[in-house]
Short mmCIF file of N, CA and C and ligand atoms in Angstrom, two decimals:
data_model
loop_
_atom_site.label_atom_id
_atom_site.label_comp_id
_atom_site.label_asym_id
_atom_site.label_seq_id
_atom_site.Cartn_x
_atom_site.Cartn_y
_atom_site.Cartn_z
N UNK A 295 16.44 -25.61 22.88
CA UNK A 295 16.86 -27.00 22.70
C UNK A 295 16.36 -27.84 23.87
N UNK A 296 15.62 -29.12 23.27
CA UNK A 296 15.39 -29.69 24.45
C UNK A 296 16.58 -29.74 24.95
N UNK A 297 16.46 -30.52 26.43
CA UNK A 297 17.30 -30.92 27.41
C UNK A 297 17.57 -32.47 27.37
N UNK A 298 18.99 -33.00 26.95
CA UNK A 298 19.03 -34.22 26.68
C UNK A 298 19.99 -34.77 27.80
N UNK A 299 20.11 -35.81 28.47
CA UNK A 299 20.87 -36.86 29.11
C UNK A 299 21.94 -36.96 28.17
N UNK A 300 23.27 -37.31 29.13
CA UNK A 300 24.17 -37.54 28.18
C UNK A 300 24.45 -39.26 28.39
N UNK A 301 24.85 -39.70 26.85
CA UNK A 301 24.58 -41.24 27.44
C UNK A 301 25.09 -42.14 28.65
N UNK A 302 26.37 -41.25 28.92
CA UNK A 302 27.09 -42.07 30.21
C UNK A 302 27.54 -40.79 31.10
N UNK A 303 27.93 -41.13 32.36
CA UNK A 303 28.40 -40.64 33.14
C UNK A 303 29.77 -39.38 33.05
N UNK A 304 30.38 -40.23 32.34
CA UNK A 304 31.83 -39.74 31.66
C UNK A 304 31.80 -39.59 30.27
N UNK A 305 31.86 -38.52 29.54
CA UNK A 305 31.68 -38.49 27.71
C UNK A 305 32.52 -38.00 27.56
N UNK A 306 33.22 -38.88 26.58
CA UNK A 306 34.66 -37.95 25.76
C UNK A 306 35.01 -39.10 24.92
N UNK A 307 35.19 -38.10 23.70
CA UNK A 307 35.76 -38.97 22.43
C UNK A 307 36.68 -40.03 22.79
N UNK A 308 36.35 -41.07 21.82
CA UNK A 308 38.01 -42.01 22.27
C UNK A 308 39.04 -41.56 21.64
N UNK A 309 39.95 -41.28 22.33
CA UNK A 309 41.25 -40.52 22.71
C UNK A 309 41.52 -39.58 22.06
N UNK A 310 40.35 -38.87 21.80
CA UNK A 310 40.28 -37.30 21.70
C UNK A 310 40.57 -37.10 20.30
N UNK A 311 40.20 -38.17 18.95
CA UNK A 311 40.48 -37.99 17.72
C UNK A 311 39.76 -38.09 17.08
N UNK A 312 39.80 -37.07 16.05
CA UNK A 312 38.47 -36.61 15.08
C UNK A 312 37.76 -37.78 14.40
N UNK A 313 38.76 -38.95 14.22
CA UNK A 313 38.13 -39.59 13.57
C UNK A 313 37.32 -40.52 14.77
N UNK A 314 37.19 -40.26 15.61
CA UNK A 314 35.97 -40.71 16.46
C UNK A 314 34.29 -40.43 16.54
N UNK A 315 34.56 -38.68 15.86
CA UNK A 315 33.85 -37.99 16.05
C UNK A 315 32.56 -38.79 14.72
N UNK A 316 31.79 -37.55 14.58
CA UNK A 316 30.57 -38.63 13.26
C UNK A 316 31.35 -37.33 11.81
N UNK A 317 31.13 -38.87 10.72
CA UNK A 317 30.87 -38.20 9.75
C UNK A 317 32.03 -38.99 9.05
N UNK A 318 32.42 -37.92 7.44
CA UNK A 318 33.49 -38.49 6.27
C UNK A 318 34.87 -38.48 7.45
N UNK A 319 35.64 -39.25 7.85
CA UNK A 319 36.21 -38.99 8.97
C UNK A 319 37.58 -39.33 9.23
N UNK A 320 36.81 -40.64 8.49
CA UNK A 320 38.01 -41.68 8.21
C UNK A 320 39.04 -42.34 7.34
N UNK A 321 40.03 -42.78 7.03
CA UNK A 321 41.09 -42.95 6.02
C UNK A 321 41.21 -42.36 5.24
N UNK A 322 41.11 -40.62 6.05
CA UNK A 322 41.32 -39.27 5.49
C UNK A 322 40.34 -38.96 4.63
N UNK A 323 38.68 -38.93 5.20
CA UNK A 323 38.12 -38.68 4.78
C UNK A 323 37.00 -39.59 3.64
N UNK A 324 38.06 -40.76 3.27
CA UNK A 324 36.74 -41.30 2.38
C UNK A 324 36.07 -42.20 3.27
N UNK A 325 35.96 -42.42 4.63
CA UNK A 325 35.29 -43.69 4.85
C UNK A 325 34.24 -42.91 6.01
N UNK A 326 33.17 -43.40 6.35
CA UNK A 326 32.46 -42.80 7.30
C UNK A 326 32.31 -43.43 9.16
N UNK A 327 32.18 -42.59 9.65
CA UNK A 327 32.01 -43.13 10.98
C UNK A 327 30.28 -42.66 11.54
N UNK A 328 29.59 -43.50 11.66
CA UNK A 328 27.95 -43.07 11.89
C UNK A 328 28.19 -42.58 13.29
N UNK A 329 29.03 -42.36 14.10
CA UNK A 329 28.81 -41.83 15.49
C UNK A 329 29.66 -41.39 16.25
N UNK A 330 29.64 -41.55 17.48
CA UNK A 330 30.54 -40.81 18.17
C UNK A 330 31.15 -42.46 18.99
N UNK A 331 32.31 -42.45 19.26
CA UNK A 331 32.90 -43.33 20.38
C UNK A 331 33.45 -42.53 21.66
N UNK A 332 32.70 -43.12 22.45
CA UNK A 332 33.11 -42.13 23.67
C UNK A 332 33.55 -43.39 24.61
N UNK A 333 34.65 -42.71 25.15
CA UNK A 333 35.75 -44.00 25.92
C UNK A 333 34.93 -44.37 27.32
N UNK A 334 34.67 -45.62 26.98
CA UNK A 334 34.28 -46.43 27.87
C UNK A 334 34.68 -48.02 28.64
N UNK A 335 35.26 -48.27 29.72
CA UNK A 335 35.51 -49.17 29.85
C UNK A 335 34.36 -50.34 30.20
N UNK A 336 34.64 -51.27 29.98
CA UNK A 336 33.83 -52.30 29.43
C UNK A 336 32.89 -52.67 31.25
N UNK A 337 31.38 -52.49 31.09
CA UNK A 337 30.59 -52.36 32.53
C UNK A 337 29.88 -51.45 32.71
N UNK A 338 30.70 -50.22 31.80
CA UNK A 338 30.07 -48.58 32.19
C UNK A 338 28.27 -49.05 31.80
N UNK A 339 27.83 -48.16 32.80
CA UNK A 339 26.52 -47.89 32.63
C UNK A 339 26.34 -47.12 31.46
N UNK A 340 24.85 -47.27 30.43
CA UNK A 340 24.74 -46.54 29.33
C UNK A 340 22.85 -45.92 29.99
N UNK A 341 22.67 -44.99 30.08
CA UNK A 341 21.08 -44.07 30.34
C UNK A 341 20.82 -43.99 29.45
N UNK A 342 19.42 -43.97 29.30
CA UNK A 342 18.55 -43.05 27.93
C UNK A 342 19.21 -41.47 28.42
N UNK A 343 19.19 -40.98 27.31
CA UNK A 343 19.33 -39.93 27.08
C UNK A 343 17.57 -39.57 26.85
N UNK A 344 16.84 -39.49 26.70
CA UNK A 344 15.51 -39.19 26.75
C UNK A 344 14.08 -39.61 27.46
N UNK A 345 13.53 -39.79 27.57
CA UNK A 345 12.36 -40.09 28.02
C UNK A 345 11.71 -41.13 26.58
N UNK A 346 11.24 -41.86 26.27
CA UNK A 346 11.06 -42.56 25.41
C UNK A 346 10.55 -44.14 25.24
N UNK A 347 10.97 -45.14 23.94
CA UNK A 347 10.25 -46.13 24.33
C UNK A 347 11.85 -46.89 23.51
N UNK A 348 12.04 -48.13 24.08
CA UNK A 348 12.90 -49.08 23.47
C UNK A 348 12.40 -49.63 22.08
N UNK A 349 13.32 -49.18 21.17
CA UNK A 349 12.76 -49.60 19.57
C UNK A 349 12.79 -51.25 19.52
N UNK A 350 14.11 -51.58 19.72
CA UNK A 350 14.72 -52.89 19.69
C UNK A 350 15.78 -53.03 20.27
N UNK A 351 16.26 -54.32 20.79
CA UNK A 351 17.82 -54.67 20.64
C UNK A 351 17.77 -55.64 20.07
N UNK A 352 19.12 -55.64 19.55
CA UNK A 352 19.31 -56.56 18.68
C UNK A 352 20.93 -57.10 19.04
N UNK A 353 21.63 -57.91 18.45
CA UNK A 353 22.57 -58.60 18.50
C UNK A 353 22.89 -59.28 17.37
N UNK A 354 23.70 -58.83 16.47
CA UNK A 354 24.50 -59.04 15.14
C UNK A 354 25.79 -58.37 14.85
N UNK A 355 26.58 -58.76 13.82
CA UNK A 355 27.05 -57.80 12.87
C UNK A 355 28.27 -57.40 13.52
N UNK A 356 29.02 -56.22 12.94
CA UNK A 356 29.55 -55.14 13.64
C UNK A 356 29.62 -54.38 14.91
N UNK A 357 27.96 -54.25 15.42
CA UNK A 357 27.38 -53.54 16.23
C UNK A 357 27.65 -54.34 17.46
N UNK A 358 27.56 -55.73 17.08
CA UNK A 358 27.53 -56.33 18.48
C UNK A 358 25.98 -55.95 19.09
N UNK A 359 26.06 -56.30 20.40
CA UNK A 359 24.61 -55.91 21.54
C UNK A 359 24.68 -54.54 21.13
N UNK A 360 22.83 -54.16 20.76
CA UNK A 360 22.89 -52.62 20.57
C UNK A 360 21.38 -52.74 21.23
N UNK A 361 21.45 -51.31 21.82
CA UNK A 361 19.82 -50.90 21.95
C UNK A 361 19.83 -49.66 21.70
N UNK A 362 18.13 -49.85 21.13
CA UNK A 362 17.42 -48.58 20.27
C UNK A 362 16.59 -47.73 21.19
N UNK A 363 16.71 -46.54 21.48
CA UNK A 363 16.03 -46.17 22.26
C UNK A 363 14.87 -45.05 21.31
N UNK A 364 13.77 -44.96 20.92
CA UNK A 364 12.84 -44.36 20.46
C UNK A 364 12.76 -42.98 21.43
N UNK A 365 12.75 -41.84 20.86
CA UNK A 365 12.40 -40.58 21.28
C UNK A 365 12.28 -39.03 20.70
N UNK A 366 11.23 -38.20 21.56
CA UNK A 366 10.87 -37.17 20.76
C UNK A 366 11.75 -36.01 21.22
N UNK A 367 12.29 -35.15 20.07
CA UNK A 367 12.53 -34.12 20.37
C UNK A 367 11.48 -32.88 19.79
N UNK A 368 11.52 -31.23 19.93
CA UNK A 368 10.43 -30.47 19.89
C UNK A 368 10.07 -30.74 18.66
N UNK A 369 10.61 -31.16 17.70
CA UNK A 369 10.53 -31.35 16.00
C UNK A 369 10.51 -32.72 15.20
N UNK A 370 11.19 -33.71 15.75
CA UNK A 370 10.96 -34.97 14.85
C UNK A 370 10.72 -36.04 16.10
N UNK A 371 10.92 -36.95 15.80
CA UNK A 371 10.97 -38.29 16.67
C UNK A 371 12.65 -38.92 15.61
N UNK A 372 13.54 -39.20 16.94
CA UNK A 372 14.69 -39.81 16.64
C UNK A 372 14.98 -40.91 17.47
N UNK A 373 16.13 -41.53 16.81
CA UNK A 373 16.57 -43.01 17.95
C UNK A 373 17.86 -42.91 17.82
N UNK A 374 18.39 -42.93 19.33
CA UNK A 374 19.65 -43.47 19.89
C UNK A 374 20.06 -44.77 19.85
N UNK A 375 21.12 -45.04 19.39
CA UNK A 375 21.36 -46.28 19.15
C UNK A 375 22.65 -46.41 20.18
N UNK A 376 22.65 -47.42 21.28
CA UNK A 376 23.86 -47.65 22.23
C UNK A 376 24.48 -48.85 21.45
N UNK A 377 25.73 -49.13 21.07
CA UNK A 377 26.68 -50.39 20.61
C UNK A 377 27.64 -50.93 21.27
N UNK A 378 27.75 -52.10 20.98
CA UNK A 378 28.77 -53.14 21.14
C UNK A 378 28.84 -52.94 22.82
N UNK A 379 27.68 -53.16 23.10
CA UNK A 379 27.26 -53.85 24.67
C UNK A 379 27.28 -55.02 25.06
N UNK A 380 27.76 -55.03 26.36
CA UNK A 380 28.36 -56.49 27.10
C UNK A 380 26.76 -57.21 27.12
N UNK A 381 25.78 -56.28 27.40
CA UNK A 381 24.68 -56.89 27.67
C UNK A 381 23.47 -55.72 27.90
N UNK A 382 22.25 -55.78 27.77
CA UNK A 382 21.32 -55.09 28.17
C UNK A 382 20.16 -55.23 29.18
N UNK A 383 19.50 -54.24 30.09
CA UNK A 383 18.58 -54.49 31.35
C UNK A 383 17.49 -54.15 30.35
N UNK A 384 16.89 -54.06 29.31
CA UNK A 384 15.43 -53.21 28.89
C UNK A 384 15.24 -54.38 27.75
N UNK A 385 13.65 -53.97 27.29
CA UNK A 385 13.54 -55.23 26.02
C UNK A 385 12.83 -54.28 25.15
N UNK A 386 12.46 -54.46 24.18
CA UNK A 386 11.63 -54.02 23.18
C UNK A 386 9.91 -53.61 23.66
N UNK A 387 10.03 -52.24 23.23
CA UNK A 387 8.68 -51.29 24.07
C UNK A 387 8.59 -51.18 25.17
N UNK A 388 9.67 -51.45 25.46
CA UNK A 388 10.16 -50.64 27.17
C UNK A 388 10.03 -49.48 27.45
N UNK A 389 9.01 -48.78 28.34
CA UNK A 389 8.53 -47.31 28.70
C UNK A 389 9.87 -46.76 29.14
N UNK A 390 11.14 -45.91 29.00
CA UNK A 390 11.71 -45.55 29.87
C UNK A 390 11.62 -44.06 30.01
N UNK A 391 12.38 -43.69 31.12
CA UNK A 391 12.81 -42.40 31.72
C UNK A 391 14.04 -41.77 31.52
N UNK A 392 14.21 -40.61 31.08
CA UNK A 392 15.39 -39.93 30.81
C UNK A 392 16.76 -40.09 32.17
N UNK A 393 17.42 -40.74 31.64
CA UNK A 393 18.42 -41.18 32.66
C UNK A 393 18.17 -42.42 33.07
N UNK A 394 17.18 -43.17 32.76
CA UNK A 394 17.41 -44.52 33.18
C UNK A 394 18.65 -45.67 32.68
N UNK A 395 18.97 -46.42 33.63
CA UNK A 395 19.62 -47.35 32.96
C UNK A 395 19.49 -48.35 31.77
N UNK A 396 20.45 -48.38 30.54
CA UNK A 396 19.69 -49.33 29.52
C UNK A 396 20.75 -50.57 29.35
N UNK A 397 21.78 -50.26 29.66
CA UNK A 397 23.00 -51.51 29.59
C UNK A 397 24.37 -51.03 30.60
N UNK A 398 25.07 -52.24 29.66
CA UNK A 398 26.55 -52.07 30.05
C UNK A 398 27.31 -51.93 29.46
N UNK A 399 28.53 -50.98 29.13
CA UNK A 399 29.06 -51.28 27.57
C UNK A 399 29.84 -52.29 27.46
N UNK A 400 30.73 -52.44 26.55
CA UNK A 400 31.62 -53.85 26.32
C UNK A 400 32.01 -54.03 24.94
N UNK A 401 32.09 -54.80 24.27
CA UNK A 401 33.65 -54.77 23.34
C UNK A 401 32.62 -55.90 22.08
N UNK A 402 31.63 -55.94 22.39
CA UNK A 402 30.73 -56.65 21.29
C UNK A 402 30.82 -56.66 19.90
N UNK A 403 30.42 -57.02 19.02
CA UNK A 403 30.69 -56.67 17.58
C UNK A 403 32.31 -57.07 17.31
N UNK A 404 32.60 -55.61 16.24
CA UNK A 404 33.51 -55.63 15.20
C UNK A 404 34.47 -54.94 16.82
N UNK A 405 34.40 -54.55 17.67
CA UNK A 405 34.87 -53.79 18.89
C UNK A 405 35.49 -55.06 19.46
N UNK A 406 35.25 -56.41 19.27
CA UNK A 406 36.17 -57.36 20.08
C UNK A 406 37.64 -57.37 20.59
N UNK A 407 38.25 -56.78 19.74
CA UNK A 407 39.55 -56.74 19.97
C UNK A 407 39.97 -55.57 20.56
N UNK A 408 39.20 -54.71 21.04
CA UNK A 408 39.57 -53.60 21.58
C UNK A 408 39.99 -53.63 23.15
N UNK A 409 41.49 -52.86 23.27
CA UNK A 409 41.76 -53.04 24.61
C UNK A 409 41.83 -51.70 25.31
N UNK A 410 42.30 -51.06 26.51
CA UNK A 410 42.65 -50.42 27.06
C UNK A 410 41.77 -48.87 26.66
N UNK A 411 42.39 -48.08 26.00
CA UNK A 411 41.54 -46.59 26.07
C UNK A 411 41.04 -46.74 24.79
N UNK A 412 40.77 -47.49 24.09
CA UNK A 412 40.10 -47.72 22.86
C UNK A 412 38.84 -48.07 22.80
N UNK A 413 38.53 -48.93 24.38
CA UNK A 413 37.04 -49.25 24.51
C UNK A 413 36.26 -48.19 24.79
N UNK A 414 35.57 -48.34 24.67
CA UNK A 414 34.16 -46.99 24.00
C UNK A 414 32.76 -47.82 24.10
N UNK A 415 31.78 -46.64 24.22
CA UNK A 415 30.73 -46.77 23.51
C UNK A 415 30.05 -46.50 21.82
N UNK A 416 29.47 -47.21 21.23
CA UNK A 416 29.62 -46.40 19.84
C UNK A 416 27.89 -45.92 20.18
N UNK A 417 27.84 -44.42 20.10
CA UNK A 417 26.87 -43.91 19.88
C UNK A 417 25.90 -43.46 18.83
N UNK A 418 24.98 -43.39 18.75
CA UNK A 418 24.44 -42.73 17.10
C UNK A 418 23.08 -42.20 17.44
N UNK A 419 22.72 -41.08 16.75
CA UNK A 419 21.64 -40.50 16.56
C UNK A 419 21.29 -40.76 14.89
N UNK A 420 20.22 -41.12 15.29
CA UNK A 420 19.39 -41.80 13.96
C UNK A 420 18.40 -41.20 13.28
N UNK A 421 17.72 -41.06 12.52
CA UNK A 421 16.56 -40.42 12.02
C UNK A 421 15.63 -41.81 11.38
N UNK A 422 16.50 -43.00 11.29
CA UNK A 422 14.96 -44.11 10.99
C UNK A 422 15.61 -44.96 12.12
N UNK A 423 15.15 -46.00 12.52
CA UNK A 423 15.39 -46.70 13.24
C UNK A 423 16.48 -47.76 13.10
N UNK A 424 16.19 -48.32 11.54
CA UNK A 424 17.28 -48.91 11.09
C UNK A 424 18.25 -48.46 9.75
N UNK A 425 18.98 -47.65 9.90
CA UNK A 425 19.52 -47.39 8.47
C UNK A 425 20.59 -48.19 7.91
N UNK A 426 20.47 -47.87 6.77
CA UNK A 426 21.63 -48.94 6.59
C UNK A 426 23.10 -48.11 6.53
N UNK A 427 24.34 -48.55 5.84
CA UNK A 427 25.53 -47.96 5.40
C UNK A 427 25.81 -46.64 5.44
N UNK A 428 26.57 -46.23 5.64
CA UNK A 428 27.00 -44.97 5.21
C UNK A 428 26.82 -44.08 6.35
N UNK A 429 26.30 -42.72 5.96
CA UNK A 429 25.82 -41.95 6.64
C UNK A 429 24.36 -41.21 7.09
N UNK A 430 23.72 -42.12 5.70
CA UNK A 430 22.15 -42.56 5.80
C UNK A 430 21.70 -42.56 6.73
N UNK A 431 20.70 -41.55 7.57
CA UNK A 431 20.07 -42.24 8.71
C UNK A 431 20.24 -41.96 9.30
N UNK A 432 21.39 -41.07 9.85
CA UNK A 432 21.91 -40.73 10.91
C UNK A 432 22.25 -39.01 10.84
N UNK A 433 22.30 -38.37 12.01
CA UNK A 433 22.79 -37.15 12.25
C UNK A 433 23.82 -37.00 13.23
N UNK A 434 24.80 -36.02 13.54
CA UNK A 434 25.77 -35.86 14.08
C UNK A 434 25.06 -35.12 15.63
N UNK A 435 25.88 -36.50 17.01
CA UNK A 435 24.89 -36.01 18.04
C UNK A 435 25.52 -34.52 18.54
N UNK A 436 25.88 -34.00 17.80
CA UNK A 436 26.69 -32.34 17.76
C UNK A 436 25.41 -31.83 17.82
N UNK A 437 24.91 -32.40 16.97
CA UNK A 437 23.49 -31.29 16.58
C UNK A 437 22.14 -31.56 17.67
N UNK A 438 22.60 -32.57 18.76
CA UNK A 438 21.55 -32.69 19.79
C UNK A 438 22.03 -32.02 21.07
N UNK A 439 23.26 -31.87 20.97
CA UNK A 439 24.44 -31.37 22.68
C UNK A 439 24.90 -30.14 22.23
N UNK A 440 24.88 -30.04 21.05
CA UNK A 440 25.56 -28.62 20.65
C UNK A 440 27.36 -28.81 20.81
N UNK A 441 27.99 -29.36 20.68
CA UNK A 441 29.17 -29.39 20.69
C UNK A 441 29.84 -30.96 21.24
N UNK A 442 30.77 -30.99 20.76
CA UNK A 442 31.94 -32.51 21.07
C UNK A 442 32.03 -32.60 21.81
N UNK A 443 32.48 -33.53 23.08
CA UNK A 443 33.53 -33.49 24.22
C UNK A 443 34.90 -34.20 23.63
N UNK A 444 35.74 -33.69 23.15
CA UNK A 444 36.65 -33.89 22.64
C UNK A 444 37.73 -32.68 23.40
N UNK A 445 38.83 -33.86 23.72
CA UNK A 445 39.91 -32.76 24.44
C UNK A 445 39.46 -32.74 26.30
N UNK A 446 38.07 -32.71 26.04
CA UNK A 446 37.97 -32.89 27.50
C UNK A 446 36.31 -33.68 27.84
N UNK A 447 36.13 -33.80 28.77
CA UNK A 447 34.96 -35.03 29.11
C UNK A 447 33.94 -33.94 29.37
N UNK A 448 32.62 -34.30 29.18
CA UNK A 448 31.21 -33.46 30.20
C UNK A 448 30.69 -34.79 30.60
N UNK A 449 30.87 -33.97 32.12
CA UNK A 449 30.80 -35.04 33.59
C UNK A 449 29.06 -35.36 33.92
N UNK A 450 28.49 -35.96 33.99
CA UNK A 450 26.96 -35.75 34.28
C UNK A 450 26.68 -37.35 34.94
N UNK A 451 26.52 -36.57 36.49
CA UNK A 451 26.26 -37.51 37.36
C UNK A 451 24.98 -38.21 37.16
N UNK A 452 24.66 -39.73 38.11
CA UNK A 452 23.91 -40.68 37.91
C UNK A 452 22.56 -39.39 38.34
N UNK A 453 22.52 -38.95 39.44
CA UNK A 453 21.15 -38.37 39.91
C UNK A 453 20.91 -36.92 39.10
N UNK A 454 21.87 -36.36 38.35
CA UNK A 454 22.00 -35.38 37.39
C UNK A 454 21.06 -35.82 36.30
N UNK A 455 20.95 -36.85 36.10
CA UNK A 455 20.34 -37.46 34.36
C UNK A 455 18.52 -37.48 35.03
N UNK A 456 18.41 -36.95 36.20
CA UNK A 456 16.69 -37.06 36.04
C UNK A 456 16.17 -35.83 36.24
N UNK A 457 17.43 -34.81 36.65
CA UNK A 457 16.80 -33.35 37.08
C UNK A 457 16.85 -32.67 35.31
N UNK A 458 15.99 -31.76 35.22
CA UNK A 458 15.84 -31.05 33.81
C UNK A 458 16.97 -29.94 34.07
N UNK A 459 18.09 -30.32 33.68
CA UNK A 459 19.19 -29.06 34.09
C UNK A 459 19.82 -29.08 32.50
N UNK A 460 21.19 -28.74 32.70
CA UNK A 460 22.19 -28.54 31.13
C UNK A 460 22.86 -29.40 30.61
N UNK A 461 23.79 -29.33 29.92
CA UNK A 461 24.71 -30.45 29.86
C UNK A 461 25.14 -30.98 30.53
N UNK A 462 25.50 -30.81 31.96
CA UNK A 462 26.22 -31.26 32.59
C UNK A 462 27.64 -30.19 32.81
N UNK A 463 28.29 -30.99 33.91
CA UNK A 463 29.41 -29.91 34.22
C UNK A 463 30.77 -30.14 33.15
N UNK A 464 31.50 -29.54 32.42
CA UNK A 464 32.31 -29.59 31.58
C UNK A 464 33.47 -29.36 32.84
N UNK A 465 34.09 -30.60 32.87
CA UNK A 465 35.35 -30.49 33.09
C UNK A 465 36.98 -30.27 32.75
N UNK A 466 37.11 -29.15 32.12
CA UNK A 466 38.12 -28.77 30.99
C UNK A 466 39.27 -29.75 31.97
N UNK A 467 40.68 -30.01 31.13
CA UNK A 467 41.46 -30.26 31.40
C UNK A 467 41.42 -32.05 32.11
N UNK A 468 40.37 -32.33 32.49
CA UNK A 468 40.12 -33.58 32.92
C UNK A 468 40.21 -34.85 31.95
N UNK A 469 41.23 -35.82 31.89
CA UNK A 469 40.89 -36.94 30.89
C UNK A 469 41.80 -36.55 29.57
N UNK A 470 42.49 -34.98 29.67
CA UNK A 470 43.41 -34.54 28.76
C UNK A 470 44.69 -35.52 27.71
N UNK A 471 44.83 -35.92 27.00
CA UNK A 471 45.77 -36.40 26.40
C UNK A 471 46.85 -35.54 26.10
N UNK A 472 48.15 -35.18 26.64
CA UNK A 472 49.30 -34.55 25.68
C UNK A 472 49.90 -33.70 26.75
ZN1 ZN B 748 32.29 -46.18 16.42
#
């Protein structure tokens, strides 16, 4: 498996519930969630997770401020999509570096009203650049990290995201709810 950046510093589901996670998820199953929300307070730094090129950002909708980050893994070419950002540092066909900085998160979009441990990043792994509805388009970033951080965070420092190492350090018990 390649070696991927994790998008922020601190990763863990928002507040550790499945229906954060990707997929049929929601209102018990019939509604979909294209990604992961990983609790973020509104500022957090967002990295490429890859080495790659900026597809777009854009600013509409639901999504709020999003940027596309274009990149290859050993088998396809996919895009990360960062959401409902306060704002972004990169523009469209932006060369970046795995671990570079691409924004800030924030409460953009359909996320406006979000307060306290609810703010997040909304993440997504994509297979076209723009898909539409559903679950179209997208893959579960399970299948890029190999597993959730749910229940507990994987920690991956700022100077961590340029060395070719692992996931990062899993801090069990850290960020715990219950
Ligand atoms: Zn979301």
């Amino acid at each position: 498996m390649t070696d991927f950046a994790w998008p922020l510093q601190s990763n863990r589901i928002r507040r550790d519930m499945l229906n954060h996670t990707f997929g049929m998820v929601r209102n018990g199953g019939s509604r979909p969630h294209q990604g992961w929300d990983l609790t973020a307070a509104p500022m957090t730094s967002c990295y490429a997770i890859a080495d790659g090129e900026i597809a777009f950002t854009n600013d509409q909708g639901d999504y709020g401020k999003v940027v596309v980050l274009k990149f290859d893994t050993s088998r396809e070419t996919l895009w990360a999509a960062y959401c409902h950002l306060t704002f972004w540092v990169v523009k469209e066909r932006d060369r970046v570096s795995r671990g570079d900085l691409l924004g800030y998160t924030g409460n953009s979009g359909n996320a406006r009203s979000m307060i306290g441990e609810d703010q997040h990043l909304h993440f997504e792994i994509r297979t076209v650049d723009r898909p539409g509805r559903g679950l179209t388009g997208r893959i579960d970033p399970k299948d890029l990290y190999g597993h959730v951080p749910i229940g507990w965070a994987i920690f991956e420092a700022v100077g961590d995201k340029t060395a070719p190492r692992g996931v990062g350090l899993k801090v069990r018990g850290v960020n715990v709810r219950g």
